[in-house]
Every structure is written in C-alpha cells, then in structure tokens.
XYZ file of C-alpha atoms in Angstrom:
757
model
C -84.615 -9.906 -22.663
C -81.626 -11.451 -20.779
C -79.285 -9.379 -22.942
C -81.172 -6.215 -22.071
C -80.828 -6.944 -18.336
C -77.170 -8.016 -18.212
C -75.702 -5.491 -20.632
C -76.160 -2.424 -18.376
C -74.839 -4.418 -15.390
C -71.645 -5.383 -17.260
C -71.040 -1.812 -18.355
C -71.454 -0.569 -14.764
C -68.924 -3.146 -13.475
C -66.372 -2.283 -16.169
C -66.820 1.435 -15.607
C -66.268 1.085 -11.830
C -63.048 -0.887 -12.430
C -61.787 1.697 -14.912
C -62.349 4.443 -12.379
C -60.656 2.520 -9.534
C -57.860 4.615 -8.005
C -54.671 2.518 -7.606
C -51.563 3.986 -5.958
C -48.160 2.236 -6.138
C -44.772 2.921 -4.548
C -41.574 1.235 -3.437
C -41.866 -2.207 -1.826
C -38.242 -2.250 -0.620
C -37.081 0.149 2.112
C -35.420 3.366 0.909
C -31.889 3.752 2.319
C -30.260 7.212 2.403
C -27.608 9.167 4.298
C -28.417 11.904 6.802
C -28.029 15.328 5.187
C -28.925 14.176 1.671
C -32.228 14.707 -0.167
C -34.593 11.754 -0.702
C -37.551 11.201 -3.042
C -40.323 8.984 -1.606
C -42.007 7.441 -4.697
C -45.794 7.398 -5.061
C -47.661 7.061 -8.408
C -51.219 6.634 -9.626
C -50.950 3.409 -11.590
C -52.862 4.469 -14.719
C -51.003 7.822 -14.884
C -54.267 9.588 -14.028
C -53.750 13.311 -13.373
C -53.605 14.207 -9.667
C -53.827 17.978 -10.256
C -57.442 18.116 -9.001
C -56.957 15.513 -6.239
C -55.783 15.682 -2.631
C -52.336 14.233 -1.862
C -51.540 13.711 1.822
C -48.212 12.404 3.148
C -48.073 11.510 6.834
C -45.795 9.497 9.132
C -47.040 6.403 10.958
C -45.867 7.501 14.392
C -47.714 8.053 17.644
C -49.368 11.263 16.394
C -49.677 10.302 12.675
C -47.678 13.481 11.944
C -48.627 15.427 8.808
C -45.601 15.561 6.519
C -47.092 17.338 3.476
C -50.568 18.184 2.148
C -51.452 19.157 -1.438
C -55.090 20.243 -1.780
C -57.142 22.527 -4.022
C -54.213 22.942 -6.450
C -51.761 24.133 -3.794
C -49.708 23.169 -0.719
C -51.738 23.449 2.506
C -49.240 22.951 5.331
C -50.623 24.983 8.241
C -50.856 21.753 10.315
C -47.563 20.301 9.069
C -45.350 18.755 11.800
C -42.716 21.289 12.884
C -39.782 18.982 12.088
C -40.739 18.884 8.366
C -41.304 22.626 7.803
C -39.396 23.942 4.812
C -38.100 20.474 3.865
C -40.924 18.940 1.783
C -42.350 19.433 -1.703
C -44.279 17.572 -4.385
C -43.417 17.745 -8.090
C -46.313 19.939 -9.257
C -45.321 19.765 -12.911
C -45.505 15.940 -12.629
C -48.925 15.746 -10.930
C -50.686 15.670 -14.318
C -48.806 12.417 -15.048
C -49.974 10.814 -11.797
C -46.655 11.403 -9.993
C -47.446 12.243 -6.347
C -43.946 11.526 -5.006
C -42.542 13.562 -2.105
C -39.119 15.228 -1.988
C -37.732 15.288 1.568
C -34.680 17.559 1.848
C -31.764 17.575 4.322
C -32.601 14.138 5.728
C -32.426 13.724 9.525
C -32.025 10.637 11.709
C -35.493 11.345 13.142
C -36.974 10.992 9.622
C -36.494 7.207 9.755
C -39.739 5.228 9.802
C -42.895 4.446 7.799
C -44.716 7.026 5.645
C -48.175 6.877 4.053
C -49.044 8.428 0.697
C -52.836 8.980 0.586
C -54.373 10.100 -2.739
C -58.109 10.865 -2.952
C -60.640 12.485 -5.254
C -64.319 13.210 -4.642
C -65.418 9.582 -4.898
C -62.534 7.318 -3.870
C -59.065 7.100 -2.291
C -56.067 4.790 -2.063
C -52.768 4.781 -0.169
C -49.383 3.029 -0.003
C -46.635 2.727 2.628
C -42.998 3.733 2.113
C -40.314 2.686 4.627
C -37.277 4.962 5.097
C -33.959 3.935 6.684
C -31.499 6.740 7.509
C -27.805 5.915 7.687
C -25.312 8.209 9.431
C -21.659 8.390 8.477
C -19.572 8.922 11.571
C -16.462 10.986 12.180
C -13.309 10.557 10.119
C -11.376 7.642 11.710
C -8.402 8.708 13.862
C -5.260 6.566 14.164
C -3.321 6.622 17.450
C 0.266 5.376 17.755
C -0.192 3.803 21.164
C 2.991 1.921 22.132
C 5.801 -0.402 21.084
C 5.207 -4.147 21.092
C 7.767 -6.484 22.689
C 8.118 -8.328 19.377
C 9.358 -5.227 17.522
C 6.014 -3.990 16.216
C 3.989 -0.845 16.867
C 0.505 -0.882 18.423
C -1.980 1.268 16.461
C -5.560 2.103 17.490
C -8.296 3.271 15.094
C -11.310 5.119 16.531
C -14.460 6.716 15.108
C -17.813 7.885 16.478
C -21.383 8.625 15.480
C -22.176 5.794 13.032
C -25.589 4.317 12.253
C -25.893 1.398 11.677
C -22.798 -0.213 13.197
C -19.878 -0.151 10.685
C -17.331 -2.871 9.930
C -13.759 -1.856 10.860
C -10.826 -3.182 8.814
C -7.063 -2.680 8.894
C -5.319 -2.996 5.494
C -1.748 -2.870 4.180
C -0.535 -0.809 1.197
C -1.624 -3.570 -1.207
C -5.202 -3.443 0.117
C -4.945 -6.818 1.880
C -6.805 -7.156 5.188
C -4.514 -7.449 8.231
C -5.331 -9.584 11.304
C -6.370 -7.386 14.227
C -8.078 -7.596 17.608
C -11.874 -7.740 17.871
C -13.690 -4.436 17.346
C -14.772 -2.660 20.545
C -18.281 -1.224 20.051
C -20.192 1.289 22.183
C -23.637 2.745 21.476
C -25.018 6.026 22.804
C -27.416 8.769 21.678
C -25.013 9.833 18.904
C -24.816 6.329 17.398
C -22.131 3.648 17.369
C -18.547 4.352 18.482
C -15.936 1.815 17.367
C -12.313 1.098 18.230
C -9.972 -1.545 16.803
C -6.340 -2.205 17.727
C -3.593 -3.803 15.599
C 0.135 -4.522 15.892
C 2.048 -3.674 12.688
C 5.599 -4.483 11.654
C 8.327 -3.089 9.400
C 7.515 -4.359 5.895
C 9.278 -1.696 3.769
C 10.905 1.734 3.931
C 7.464 3.363 3.739
C 4.978 1.320 5.754
C 1.483 2.462 4.740
C -1.511 1.288 6.783
C -5.222 2.010 6.259
C -8.075 1.978 8.768
C -11.307 1.515 6.796
C -14.893 1.780 8.132
C -17.637 0.293 5.972
C -21.421 0.309 5.919
C -23.536 -1.381 3.280
C -23.492 1.664 0.982
C -20.644 3.837 2.293
C -16.956 3.742 3.170
C -14.472 6.024 4.955
C -10.775 5.502 5.656
C -7.659 7.141 7.103
C -4.035 6.451 6.191
C -0.834 6.579 8.247
C 2.702 6.098 6.920
C 5.419 4.962 9.371
C 9.017 4.905 8.170
C 11.422 2.133 9.196
C 13.406 4.149 11.816
C 10.395 4.069 14.163
C 10.347 0.262 14.157
C 14.104 0.222 14.706
C 13.594 2.476 17.734
C 11.524 -0.189 19.453
C 14.298 -2.692 18.946
C 16.818 -0.203 20.365
C 14.833 0.023 23.589
C 14.634 -3.755 23.973
C 18.374 -4.038 23.222
C 19.287 -1.485 25.882
C 17.248 -3.241 28.584
C 18.889 -6.580 27.816
C 22.372 -5.063 27.576
C 22.068 -3.339 30.966
C 21.907 -6.784 32.618
C 25.175 -7.800 30.940
C 27.131 -4.554 31.417
C 30.077 -6.393 32.985
C 30.846 -8.089 29.671
C 31.988 -5.015 27.717
C 32.741 -6.780 24.456
C 29.314 -8.460 24.483
C 27.659 -5.059 24.945
C 29.564 -3.607 21.977
C 28.735 -6.640 19.823
C 25.015 -6.270 20.558
C 25.168 -2.581 19.613
C 26.995 -3.503 16.398
C 24.380 -6.118 15.509
C 21.645 -3.590 16.056
C 23.506 -1.120 13.829
C 23.849 -3.794 11.137
C 20.127 -4.474 11.247
C 19.478 -0.741 11.049
C 21.819 -0.441 8.018
C 20.125 -3.361 6.209
C 16.737 -1.708 6.707
C 18.127 1.610 5.413
C 19.307 -0.212 2.246
C 15.827 -1.676 1.848
C 14.416 1.861 2.265
C 15.283 2.640 -1.373
C 12.844 0.103 -2.905
C 9.622 1.912 -3.841
C 7.110 4.506 -2.713
C 3.819 5.080 -4.376
C 0.928 7.251 -3.458
C -2.697 6.059 -3.307
C -5.613 8.265 -4.364
C -8.276 8.696 -1.681
C -11.927 8.805 -1.905
C -13.507 12.167 -2.409
C -16.709 13.170 -0.664
C -19.307 15.428 -2.208
C -20.659 18.444 -0.318
C -24.339 19.278 -0.041
C -25.890 21.020 -2.993
C -26.312 24.726 -2.416
C -27.779 25.925 -5.725
C -31.260 26.643 -4.334
C -29.784 28.568 -1.380
C -27.611 30.602 -3.725
C -30.691 31.469 -5.749
C -32.556 32.621 -2.624
C -29.623 34.790 -1.511
C -28.986 36.435 -4.872
C -32.642 37.057 -5.809
C -33.216 40.147 -3.574
C -29.763 41.492 -4.480
C -30.400 41.233 -8.218
C -33.725 43.069 -8.065
C -32.235 45.954 -6.046
C -29.286 46.564 -8.387
C -31.038 48.698 -11.094
C -34.113 50.959 -11.209
C -36.897 49.643 -13.392
C -37.621 51.440 -16.663
C -41.077 51.240 -18.232
C -41.480 49.110 -21.330
C -37.728 48.264 -21.483
C -36.333 44.707 -21.341
C -33.699 44.726 -18.598
C -31.852 41.528 -17.670
C -29.772 41.380 -14.485
C -27.354 38.836 -13.012
C -24.831 38.629 -10.159
C -21.955 41.128 -9.984
C -19.599 38.736 -8.198
C -18.307 35.431 -9.634
C -20.144 32.243 -8.608
C -17.865 29.794 -6.806
C -18.794 26.092 -6.655
C -17.214 22.667 -6.224
C -16.767 20.170 -9.070
C -19.504 17.520 -8.978
C -22.148 19.759 -7.405
C -25.098 21.475 -9.122
C -25.043 25.249 -9.691
C -27.753 27.799 -10.513
C -26.607 30.680 -12.761
C -28.996 33.571 -11.889
C -30.641 35.616 -14.666
C -33.793 37.736 -14.158
C -35.944 40.161 -16.123
C -35.973 43.116 -13.775
C -39.664 44.028 -13.869
C -40.696 40.373 -13.409
C -41.971 40.358 -16.989
C -42.993 36.866 -18.079
C -40.397 35.129 -20.264
C -42.723 32.277 -21.275
C -43.181 33.697 -24.813
C -39.573 34.916 -25.140
C -36.335 33.275 -26.240
C -33.767 32.535 -23.508
C -30.300 31.662 -24.790
C -27.396 30.716 -22.521
C -24.013 30.536 -24.245
C -20.320 30.621 -23.390
C -18.438 33.450 -25.198
C -15.420 31.285 -25.948
C -13.712 30.655 -29.270
C -16.669 28.614 -30.567
C -19.449 30.604 -28.871
C -20.649 27.293 -27.373
C -24.422 26.973 -26.938
C -25.156 25.958 -23.352
C -28.989 25.983 -23.377
C -31.743 27.382 -25.609
C -35.385 27.918 -24.585
C -37.521 28.934 -27.571
C -41.155 28.616 -28.677
C -42.225 27.395 -25.219
C -39.716 24.541 -25.053
C -36.054 23.525 -24.923
C -34.382 23.579 -28.355
C -30.973 22.020 -27.811
C -30.131 20.323 -31.100
C -27.037 22.553 -31.443
C -26.078 22.381 -27.768
C -22.345 21.865 -27.085
C -21.661 18.182 -26.408
C -20.116 18.793 -22.989
C -23.418 20.250 -21.675
C -25.791 17.572 -23.013
C -28.161 16.311 -20.307
C -26.773 18.714 -17.681
C -28.768 21.934 -18.204
C -32.307 23.124 -17.542
C -34.283 26.312 -16.981
C -36.999 26.655 -14.347
C -39.996 26.589 -16.723
C -42.511 27.132 -13.925
C -40.569 30.293 -12.934
C -40.364 31.825 -16.441
C -43.712 33.560 -15.882
C -42.039 35.451 -12.986
C -39.177 36.633 -15.207
C -36.746 34.031 -13.859
C -34.498 32.891 -16.748
C -31.869 31.283 -14.516
C -29.987 28.175 -15.651
C -29.371 25.037 -13.576
C -26.046 23.387 -14.488
C -25.740 19.877 -12.997
C -22.676 17.765 -12.096
C -20.253 20.686 -12.428
C -16.960 19.994 -14.228
C -13.614 21.807 -14.136
C -14.087 22.615 -17.846
C -17.306 24.514 -16.970
C -15.264 27.344 -15.463
C -15.467 30.651 -17.325
C -17.817 33.359 -18.535
C -21.477 32.737 -19.478
C -24.017 35.012 -21.201
C -27.775 34.996 -20.592
C -29.538 36.519 -23.635
C -33.286 37.202 -23.362
C -35.200 38.518 -26.379
C -38.729 39.024 -27.613
C -39.970 40.175 -31.028
C -38.933 43.807 -30.551
C -35.981 43.937 -28.145
C -33.285 41.952 -26.339
C -30.879 42.278 -23.422
C -28.206 40.095 -21.831
C -26.154 39.726 -18.653
C -22.838 38.046 -17.868
C -22.249 35.407 -15.178
C -18.725 34.260 -14.272
C -18.231 30.771 -12.808
C -15.217 29.570 -10.810
C -14.958 25.797 -10.230
C -13.033 24.595 -7.211
C -11.728 21.029 -6.817
C -11.167 19.432 -3.429
C -8.132 17.167 -3.473
C -7.458 13.872 -1.748
C -7.724 13.669 2.059
C -4.325 14.621 3.547
C -2.015 11.742 4.531
C 0.357 12.099 7.499
C 3.720 10.336 7.248
C 5.951 9.711 10.280
C 9.248 10.295 8.526
C 12.082 10.224 11.095
C 13.357 11.274 14.503
C 14.885 14.712 14.968
C 18.239 15.111 16.753
C 16.612 17.422 19.310
C 14.174 14.738 20.515
C 11.258 15.521 18.211
C 9.548 13.570 15.428
C 9.455 14.738 11.803
C 5.944 14.531 10.304
C 5.057 15.136 6.645
C 1.553 15.976 5.380
C 0.736 15.339 1.704
C -2.320 15.775 -0.518
C -3.025 15.923 -4.275
C -5.514 17.190 -6.844
C -6.513 20.640 -5.464
C -7.749 23.683 -7.401
C -6.985 26.422 -6.563
C -3.857 25.950 -4.451
C -4.806 25.257 -0.792
C -3.198 26.619 2.360
C -1.565 23.899 4.512
C -1.524 24.282 8.306
C -0.246 22.157 11.191
C -2.165 22.568 14.482
C -1.910 21.195 18.011
C -4.768 19.666 20.020
C -5.920 23.162 21.095
C -6.215 24.277 17.467
C -3.177 26.577 17.698
C -1.137 26.842 14.478
C 2.339 25.289 14.794
C 5.467 26.643 13.060
C 6.442 24.427 10.119
C 8.628 24.420 7.037
C 7.563 26.140 3.810
C 4.883 24.308 1.804
C 6.225 22.416 -1.217
C 3.850 22.916 -4.153
C 3.687 21.079 -7.468
C 1.156 21.610 -10.251
C 0.188 19.111 -12.962
C -2.855 18.194 -15.033
C -4.665 16.907 -11.911
C -4.212 20.200 -10.013
C -2.001 21.251 -7.111
C -0.072 18.720 -4.995
C 1.168 20.002 -1.628
C 3.576 18.753 1.028
C 4.530 20.350 4.352
C 6.904 19.042 7.033
C 6.945 19.796 10.749
C 8.959 18.690 13.776
C 6.729 17.986 16.806
C 7.654 17.376 20.432
C 6.268 15.597 23.499
C 3.692 18.019 24.939
C 1.463 15.581 26.852
C 0.669 11.901 27.375
C -1.468 11.910 24.217
C 0.005 14.225 21.592
C -2.662 15.070 18.997
C -1.630 16.857 15.791
C -3.770 18.033 12.865
C -2.866 18.686 9.237
C -5.463 21.061 7.778
C -5.896 22.092 4.118
C -7.886 25.247 3.445
C -9.440 26.835 0.380
C -11.604 29.941 0.466
C -14.814 27.952 0.946
C -13.655 24.464 1.963
C -11.567 22.651 4.538
C -10.214 19.121 4.971
C -8.040 17.726 7.744
C -6.432 14.574 9.119
C -5.153 13.971 12.628
C -2.663 11.628 14.269
C -2.095 10.839 17.951
C 1.434 9.941 19.091
C 1.973 8.482 22.561
C 4.825 9.877 24.697
C 6.666 6.539 24.487
C 7.628 7.260 20.880
C 9.313 10.534 21.825
C 11.159 8.718 24.621
C 12.446 6.253 22.051
C 13.943 9.138 20.088
C 15.804 10.356 23.174
C 17.210 6.864 23.686
C 18.620 7.008 20.174
C 20.272 10.381 20.844
C 21.782 8.999 24.066
C 23.095 5.953 22.280
C 24.647 8.131 19.578
C 26.536 10.191 22.179
C 27.701 7.065 24.004
C 28.936 5.627 20.736
C 31.402 8.521 20.393
C 33.118 7.559 23.674
C 33.591 3.905 22.752
C 34.687 4.546 19.155
C 38.304 3.639 19.927
C 37.324 0.260 21.334
C 35.144 -0.450 18.322
C 38.008 -0.008 15.847
C 39.458 -3.388 16.776
C 36.104 -5.139 16.576
C 35.329 -3.342 13.304
C 38.464 -4.817 11.724
C 37.486 -8.289 12.900
C 34.041 -7.819 11.463
C 35.255 -6.340 8.154
C 35.249 -9.563 6.156
C 31.989 -10.617 7.722
C 30.473 -7.249 6.780
C 31.611 -7.567 3.157
C 29.965 -10.978 2.983
C 26.764 -9.571 4.463
C 26.688 -6.718 1.935
C 27.006 -9.227 -0.905
C 24.216 -11.292 0.614
C 22.023 -8.189 0.855
C 22.739 -7.340 -2.785
C 21.827 -10.878 -3.799
C 18.641 -10.727 -1.733
C 17.768 -7.414 -3.390
C 18.312 -8.945 -6.835
C 16.175 -11.954 -5.935
C 13.459 -9.659 -4.555
C 13.334 -7.721 -7.837
C 13.270 -10.968 -9.802
C 10.480 -12.288 -7.594
C 8.517 -9.054 -8.102
C 8.891 -9.466 -11.880
C 7.709 -13.080 -11.753
C 4.620 -11.973 -9.807
C 3.754 -9.571 -12.634
C 3.940 -12.417 -15.178
C 1.157 -14.231 -13.313
C -1.224 -11.640 -14.759
C -0.390 -12.651 -18.349
C -3.195 -12.288 -20.924
C -3.527 -13.414 -24.531
C -3.147 -10.343 -26.784
C -3.778 -10.319 -30.548
C -3.599 -7.475 -33.056
C -6.773 -5.775 -34.302
C -6.698 -5.568 -38.144
C -9.504 -2.972 -38.095
C -7.134 -0.453 -36.437
C -4.011 -1.144 -38.517
C -2.588 1.518 -40.853
C -2.908 0.396 -44.533
C 0.885 0.099 -44.881
C 1.142 -2.431 -42.046
C 1.177 -6.170 -42.697
C -0.228 -8.511 -40.008
C 0.432 -12.247 -39.745
C -2.419 -14.739 -40.195
C -2.616 -15.340 -36.430
C -2.545 -11.559 -35.743
C 0.523 -11.966 -33.510
C 3.103 -10.180 -35.734
C 3.213 -6.804 -37.486
C 5.689 -5.154 -39.853
C 5.747 -2.552 -42.588
C 4.473 -3.893 -45.931
C 3.019 -2.619 -49.174
C 0.151 -0.152 -49.001
C -3.296 -1.735 -49.250
C -6.734 -0.315 -49.942
C -8.723 -0.741 -46.728
C -12.010 0.710 -45.429
C -11.447 4.160 -43.904
C -13.097 3.751 -40.476
C -12.812 5.845 -37.277
C -10.918 2.967 -35.634
C -8.120 2.884 -38.242
C -4.888 4.811 -37.653
C -3.755 7.355 -40.234
C -0.167 6.813 -39.086
C 2.066 3.758 -38.659
C 0.308 2.069 -35.689
C -1.994 -0.775 -34.652
C -3.860 -1.666 -31.423
C -4.430 -4.922 -29.647
C -7.897 -6.402 -30.039
C -8.344 -6.835 -26.283
C -9.280 -3.894 -24.030
C -9.005 -3.515 -20.265
C -10.917 -1.247 -17.871
C -9.996 -2.789 -14.504
C -7.569 -5.124 -12.758
C -4.028 -6.056 -13.823
C -2.657 -7.496 -17.061
C 0.710 -8.415 -18.601
C 1.995 -9.377 -22.057
C 5.387 -9.768 -23.803
C 6.669 -8.536 -27.183
C 9.729 -9.810 -29.128
C 11.752 -6.881 -30.615
C 15.116 -8.666 -30.933
C 15.745 -7.873 -34.625
C 14.305 -4.352 -34.577
C 16.328 -1.120 -34.454
C 13.254 1.112 -33.984
C 9.873 0.539 -32.326
C 7.258 2.029 -29.977
C 5.281 -0.077 -27.456
C 2.852 0.459 -24.587
C -0.822 1.084 -23.903
C -3.240 3.848 -24.948
C -6.698 5.001 -23.966
C -9.593 4.284 -26.340
C -10.242 7.940 -27.321
C -6.747 8.820 -28.641
C -6.396 10.869 -31.823
C -5.975 8.378 -34.684
C -6.260 10.948 -37.474
C -3.071 12.992 -37.060
C 0.227 12.513 -35.274
C 0.236 13.815 -31.689
C 2.805 13.898 -28.898
C 2.715 10.385 -27.494
C 2.666 11.166 -23.789
C 0.180 10.558 -20.953
C -1.481 13.918 -21.619
C -2.555 12.595 -25.035
C -3.528 9.165 -23.676
C -0.234 7.325 -24.526
C 1.898 5.405 -21.996
C 4.755 4.112 -24.167
C 8.514 3.618 -24.498
C 10.499 3.653 -27.734
C 13.801 2.663 -29.379
C 15.476 4.824 -32.039
C 18.686 4.220 -34.033
C 19.203 0.853 -32.278
C 20.654 2.535 -29.158
C 18.463 5.396 -27.929
C 15.716 4.358 -25.508
C 13.174 6.889 -24.232
C 10.062 6.872 -22.064
C 7.422 9.044 -23.737
C 6.639 11.072 -20.629
C 6.184 14.846 -20.567
C 9.014 15.792 -21.017
C 10.552 12.590 -22.532
C 12.837 10.605 -20.198
C 16.087 9.167 -21.676
C 16.670 5.575 -20.512
C 20.126 4.105 -19.882
C 20.169 0.325 -20.347
C 23.177 -1.983 -19.962
C 22.344 -4.049 -23.029
C 19.948 -4.150 -25.964
C 16.439 -5.250 -25.041
C 15.311 -8.303 -26.993
C 11.944 -8.903 -25.364
C 9.746 -6.326 -23.583
C 7.217 -7.169 -20.854
C 4.323 -4.705 -20.361
C 2.425 -4.676 -17.036
C -0.620 -2.511 -16.158
C -2.381 -2.087 -12.801
C -5.534 -0.138 -13.755
C -6.701 0.825 -10.239
C -3.162 1.724 -9.047
C -2.547 3.912 -12.119
C 0.648 1.991 -12.978
C 2.212 1.095 -16.351
C 5.589 -0.742 -16.144
C 7.996 -2.021 -18.811
C 10.461 -4.882 -18.169
C 13.480 -6.402 -19.922
C 12.243 -10.008 -19.912
C 15.677 -11.607 -20.421
C 17.359 -9.765 -17.524
C 14.108 -9.660 -15.474
C 14.759 -5.995 -14.707
C 12.546 -2.902 -14.711
C 13.017 -0.525 -17.658
C 10.570 2.258 -16.676
C 7.267 2.861 -14.835
C 4.533 5.455 -15.263
C 3.127 5.865 -11.723
C 0.283 7.840 -10.180
C -1.763 7.849 -13.391
C -5.567 8.111 -13.488
C -7.383 5.855 -15.958
C -11.031 6.641 -16.765
C -11.644 4.630 -19.942
C -10.631 1.435 -21.737
C -6.911 0.756 -22.329
C -5.563 -1.033 -25.427
C -2.090 -2.495 -26.143
C -0.270 -0.282 -28.688
C 2.357 -1.269 -31.304
C 4.342 0.710 -33.898
C 7.039 -1.154 -35.939
C 8.270 2.174 -37.423
C 9.836 2.363 -40.901
C 12.023 -0.161 -42.757
C 15.170 2.035 -42.753
C 16.486 0.517 -46.010
C 15.804 -2.995 -44.778
C 17.571 -2.586 -41.409
C 14.252 -2.452 -39.555
C 12.185 -4.736 -41.793
C 11.553 -7.499 -39.238
C 8.248 -7.839 -37.422
C 7.241 -7.029 -33.868
C 6.002 -10.308 -32.366
C 3.575 -10.867 -29.489
C 4.951 -13.937 -27.719
C 3.481 -16.466 -25.326
C 4.346 -15.939 -21.643
C 5.939 -19.181 -20.358
C-alpha cells in the first residue's frame, strides 16, 4: 500500500523538475566598443525549443525599457524603446535549439548597463541578467612640437579626446621602450576623457622616431613623429648665439664657439648615415556594410528586368562591388519573380582557370565537399531567405585574393539561369607617418609624409588647419607585393602661433590622415640658421687662420669618430649575439643525398640513401633546422671556412620542397649564397651582388620576427654582410642550409653549426 501511495508522488516530483525552465547567460560583464555589434547570450539550459515561447529583453533602467520582444512566433516591437529601434534581433533559426540570445547592432554609449532576458511559456518563466560595458576609442592622438628645451631637447605634447574609460598614455622610442615623461593631464566632460602628456626628447640618431601610444584594456591607438637631427642642432644654435652675444668683444672666442658648434653639427651628420627602418602600424577595421549593401541593391535588382511567366530569371548588380579586405561582403543574386529557391540548386563559382567552387546549396543543404580551400568556413547563403528567391552569398573576412568575377547559377529540374558579380577588394595601408626632415633656406621646414600597403594607389594631400590643400612636390610611388607605398614632401612656413598641418591619404571610398602641430619657435630657429650662414660668409677670411690651427685637431677628431663608429657597429653585433639559440639539423627534412653528423650539427653531400618520402623532406639538396620560431629574436652561427659554395638563411614553413623555386622572399626564402669561392649574393628579388673584403669563414644569422628583419654577419670581422628589412612574417620560420655539390672534392667539407661563445 505504501508503494501505491508514494509512487505517483515521486513521478509528479520528477516530472515537475524535468519541466523546470532554466535560463543561463554570461556571468562576466560583456565589454565591447561603441559602433560594433554585440551578442547578449541567453540560452535555455536543456536546449528546449523556444519557438512557441515568449522571449522578452528589457533594460534595468528607470523605465525598464523594452529592448526586444518575440511573441507568437514573431517580433512584436510596437512598444520598443525608441533608442533600440532597428538595432535588435533574435536568431530565429536558433530558437528551436533554445538559443534566445539578442543581437544589438551599432552599439552606443547609452547602451551600457544591465539587461534582463525573460523566457516564458504557458506555465512557467525564468530570467537572467547580462551586464554590458561600452568602451569608446577616442580621437587619433596628435603630437605637437611645442618648444626647445634649455638642455638641447625638444618638448613634445601628445593629446587625444573622447575616450571611455580613461586610457593609459605612453611615450616610446623607435625600439618600443617606454620613455620617462611628465604625469598625464586628464580632463573629463560629456564626450569622455581627454588626455595630454608632455615629454622632452633628445637627438639619439639621424632619424629620431617617437611614438605616442594610448591604451585601454582591449584596444590601442598610436601616432608617430620622426624628427631629424638638424632640428635638435637648431636648439643648440640658439643657445650658442645667446651666450656668444655676451662675449662679442672677444672675437676669437666667438669664432671658436661657432666652430665647435659646426664640429658638433658635422659629427651628427656623419652619424646620420647609420640606419633607418620603417615600422608597420596597426590597421583598423571599418564597420561591416554587407546588410546595408543588400538593402540598397534589392530594389534596384528587381527593377532591372521585366518578369516573364514561367521563366527562371536570375539578376545581380550591374556595377562592381567594392569592399575592404577583412570585412564581410554580400554578393547579391535574386530570382526575379521571387520564386522560392528552397528546392533548387544554387551554385556560386569563380570562372577562373580552375572554375573554383565557392559555395554549393543542393538538396536543401550546403554541399561543400569540393569547395575551394581558400573559401572554407567563409561562405554562407541566407537559407531563411531562399523561399523569397534570395540566392545571395555572404563572403566573410574578405581577402585580396577574393577579387575577381563570380557566377551565381540557379537551376531546377527543367531550367537554369545565372548572373555575374564582380568584386573589387581595397586594402587600407598603414597610418601615414610625418617626418620633420630639414630646414629650408627660405625659412620653412621640409616635411615628408609616408605610408605603405595600399590598394589601389591612394591620393596624397597636404592641408593646412583650415582644410585648404597646400602645394607640394609630386608623390613618389612604389609598388611591391604588399601594395602601393607613397611618399610626398612639402615645405611649410610659419602661418600662426600654432601651425597645424595634415597629411591625408584618399581612396575612392576611404580616407586616413595624420596631423602635426609645429610651434612658431621652430621656424624662428630656421631663420637663425640662415642668418648665421650669411654671417659666416663675412668672417670666412678670419676663419682661415683658425682653420689651419685646427687642422691637425680635426684630423684626430675624424679618426676618433671613425673608431667610435666601428665600435658602435661592433657593439651592435655583440647585442645580436645575446639572442643566440641552440640550432640542430632536422633529419626528417634532409635530402637523401645529404649526410648529417651524429649530433645533427654538420651536413655535407654523401651517398644517396633510401629514406621515407614524406611531405617534410626536400627533393633538392637542402635541410632545415629542427627548431622553429614564430616570434621574438634569435641568432645562430655557421662555420663555412672550407666551403667554396653554400646557401644559408631562414625560410617559412610552407615553402615548396618538391621542386626547385627561386629562393627569394616572394617564395618564402631569406638567404645569402657563395658560388665559385668568390661570388657572394643576397637572394633578393632581383638578386643583390655582395662585395666583401675577404672570404667569410663563419656566418652569423639574426632574425627579429616582429621587426621583419633578417641580417647576416661576418663573425670574424664582426661586420654586417646583408639585411632583409621591412619583411612581413605570418608563419613559422626555420633555419635553412644547403651545402651544394662536391665539385670534384673541392666542396666536400661540411657546413657546421657552431656554439656561440
């Protein structure tokens, strides 16, 4: 009897627990940037379908504002808060899986706060809270050249506005090291945080590059300024003139001071020939515009042709689609009479040499087994729109290689039709960098604006603070595998107390600019230099005598400078050796005719062996190091003393190991070689002949992955042989070795990886 009583009770309890509605979401706050889209997660824990339920999203503010309401199988947003209209949606195709998440588009600062996701059916309900934090990236930082410092430096000020939350402001040198600066000045208003930080910089090299970087927890923005040595020398000229004016009675002392200043200027000009490397800047992505493009083109497409009864007519855009690399793009394709395509076949392909399959919808699903590798995971059709005749394709994370012609083929059992869509992919280059190059004889300052990696070629403009275009020299344009690099020079003059100049780069649909502010004091310094130069002509006769007296002293100073230069190069080489790593040869990559030592430190040509034919193994006379590198810096040394031919360097992981290819950076090789015991070449494109004073016995190889630098050194003379600069590495790098052929025994010795002492 007890069993009869308790059994129904237990079943009722278990049934009520099974039917309990449990909603889960994100416990941690969601952090996003204003302007982006954000998904607020909300799920029914047991993946129970929410298609027949009510899903209500509202904000926990003073009015409990309705954000979005799904009810009776549709959106019911008549009472939706005005600020959210047109910006919210639920994933209707995911409701059957219990996914009641909300997509909130074009995020605003006012969207920050707590949101409730309430899910209910006829008998029960449950809700969760999601907290949203909206960050705002402020304006591009602007660097102002404010004044000269009494100690010979230049005072720079970095400013930016409109940040939320407050950013950290850093000044960095060309090596990325943080420089000491004054405390950050912070001001908050309705637009957010405004920041300002001042620093005094000094003449470190011929091309002094300084960065102002603003950082939030998840974002970063920076601006660069390059100040050449003559501008630091100008400050010293001004100080020298003020001191000399007090001692004008002593004529010889005045001339000596001028001479000393000239000597200092000459030494700095000698140092100006050391090195100059460019740094790639961060690229920002634009907002996605695929949905907007679809909305714009839809009415156009349906008005192009007259409908014909019982005929399958497919239409697309007449004009090319233009988009930016990295964004998503919708390629429009519609059946004109809005005939359902659910039961049809929709094939997107690229009519290139291989007729690459881009996407195939067939038998009510995606059938992409034969899809071209480059499109895997990046394509989709709008399955919920197929019933309306919409066969458009969404192509995500656009690449430069996606540019070209596409065909949309729609067919049923009795007929087919297709349309052509042409895609143009634009690439925005690096943010422009302004370099203060030199003073002009007429009292102006020569500025140079540079940027890299554009496609197509951008227009370069210089503008004043009013936005008026300034006359400048012709744009210098260079094209390589990364796109167009541009450079344009201008001479600017003192127009006001705060001279603001803009360098603007324009494409048809995009713009990028950098500005610099130059205080009037810097133009005054240039006029001082012109005045000094004229005065020097009148005292030239008097200087002849002093010049003779200083001749021997000058010769000694030149020798000292040369010695200092040699020591500086030697010191630079020794710094590279601090990044030494232990490299061994990888037998699994060695060509069968190569013989490796037991410790995998030496390789030479030997008898042919039967080895497993694996994808890693070279089909030509080469072997890789076992160690790979995908970040940081590394250095190793190779003994080639007894060799008359060899090839050394680094390669990327995906190089062609099956057949011989040109060994240049375009093929993933960064190498140098020796042929016939005397001919050295860098395997650039085109090859660069190298002139060396003596035979290299030991080669040092240095790589800075982030800087895009591969350098080769003569270890014995501690001198640079050749550098590949400005490279872009995107995959693992491996040390590369080729001992070449025996040459009748003249080249039979091994290449040896040696320990760095």
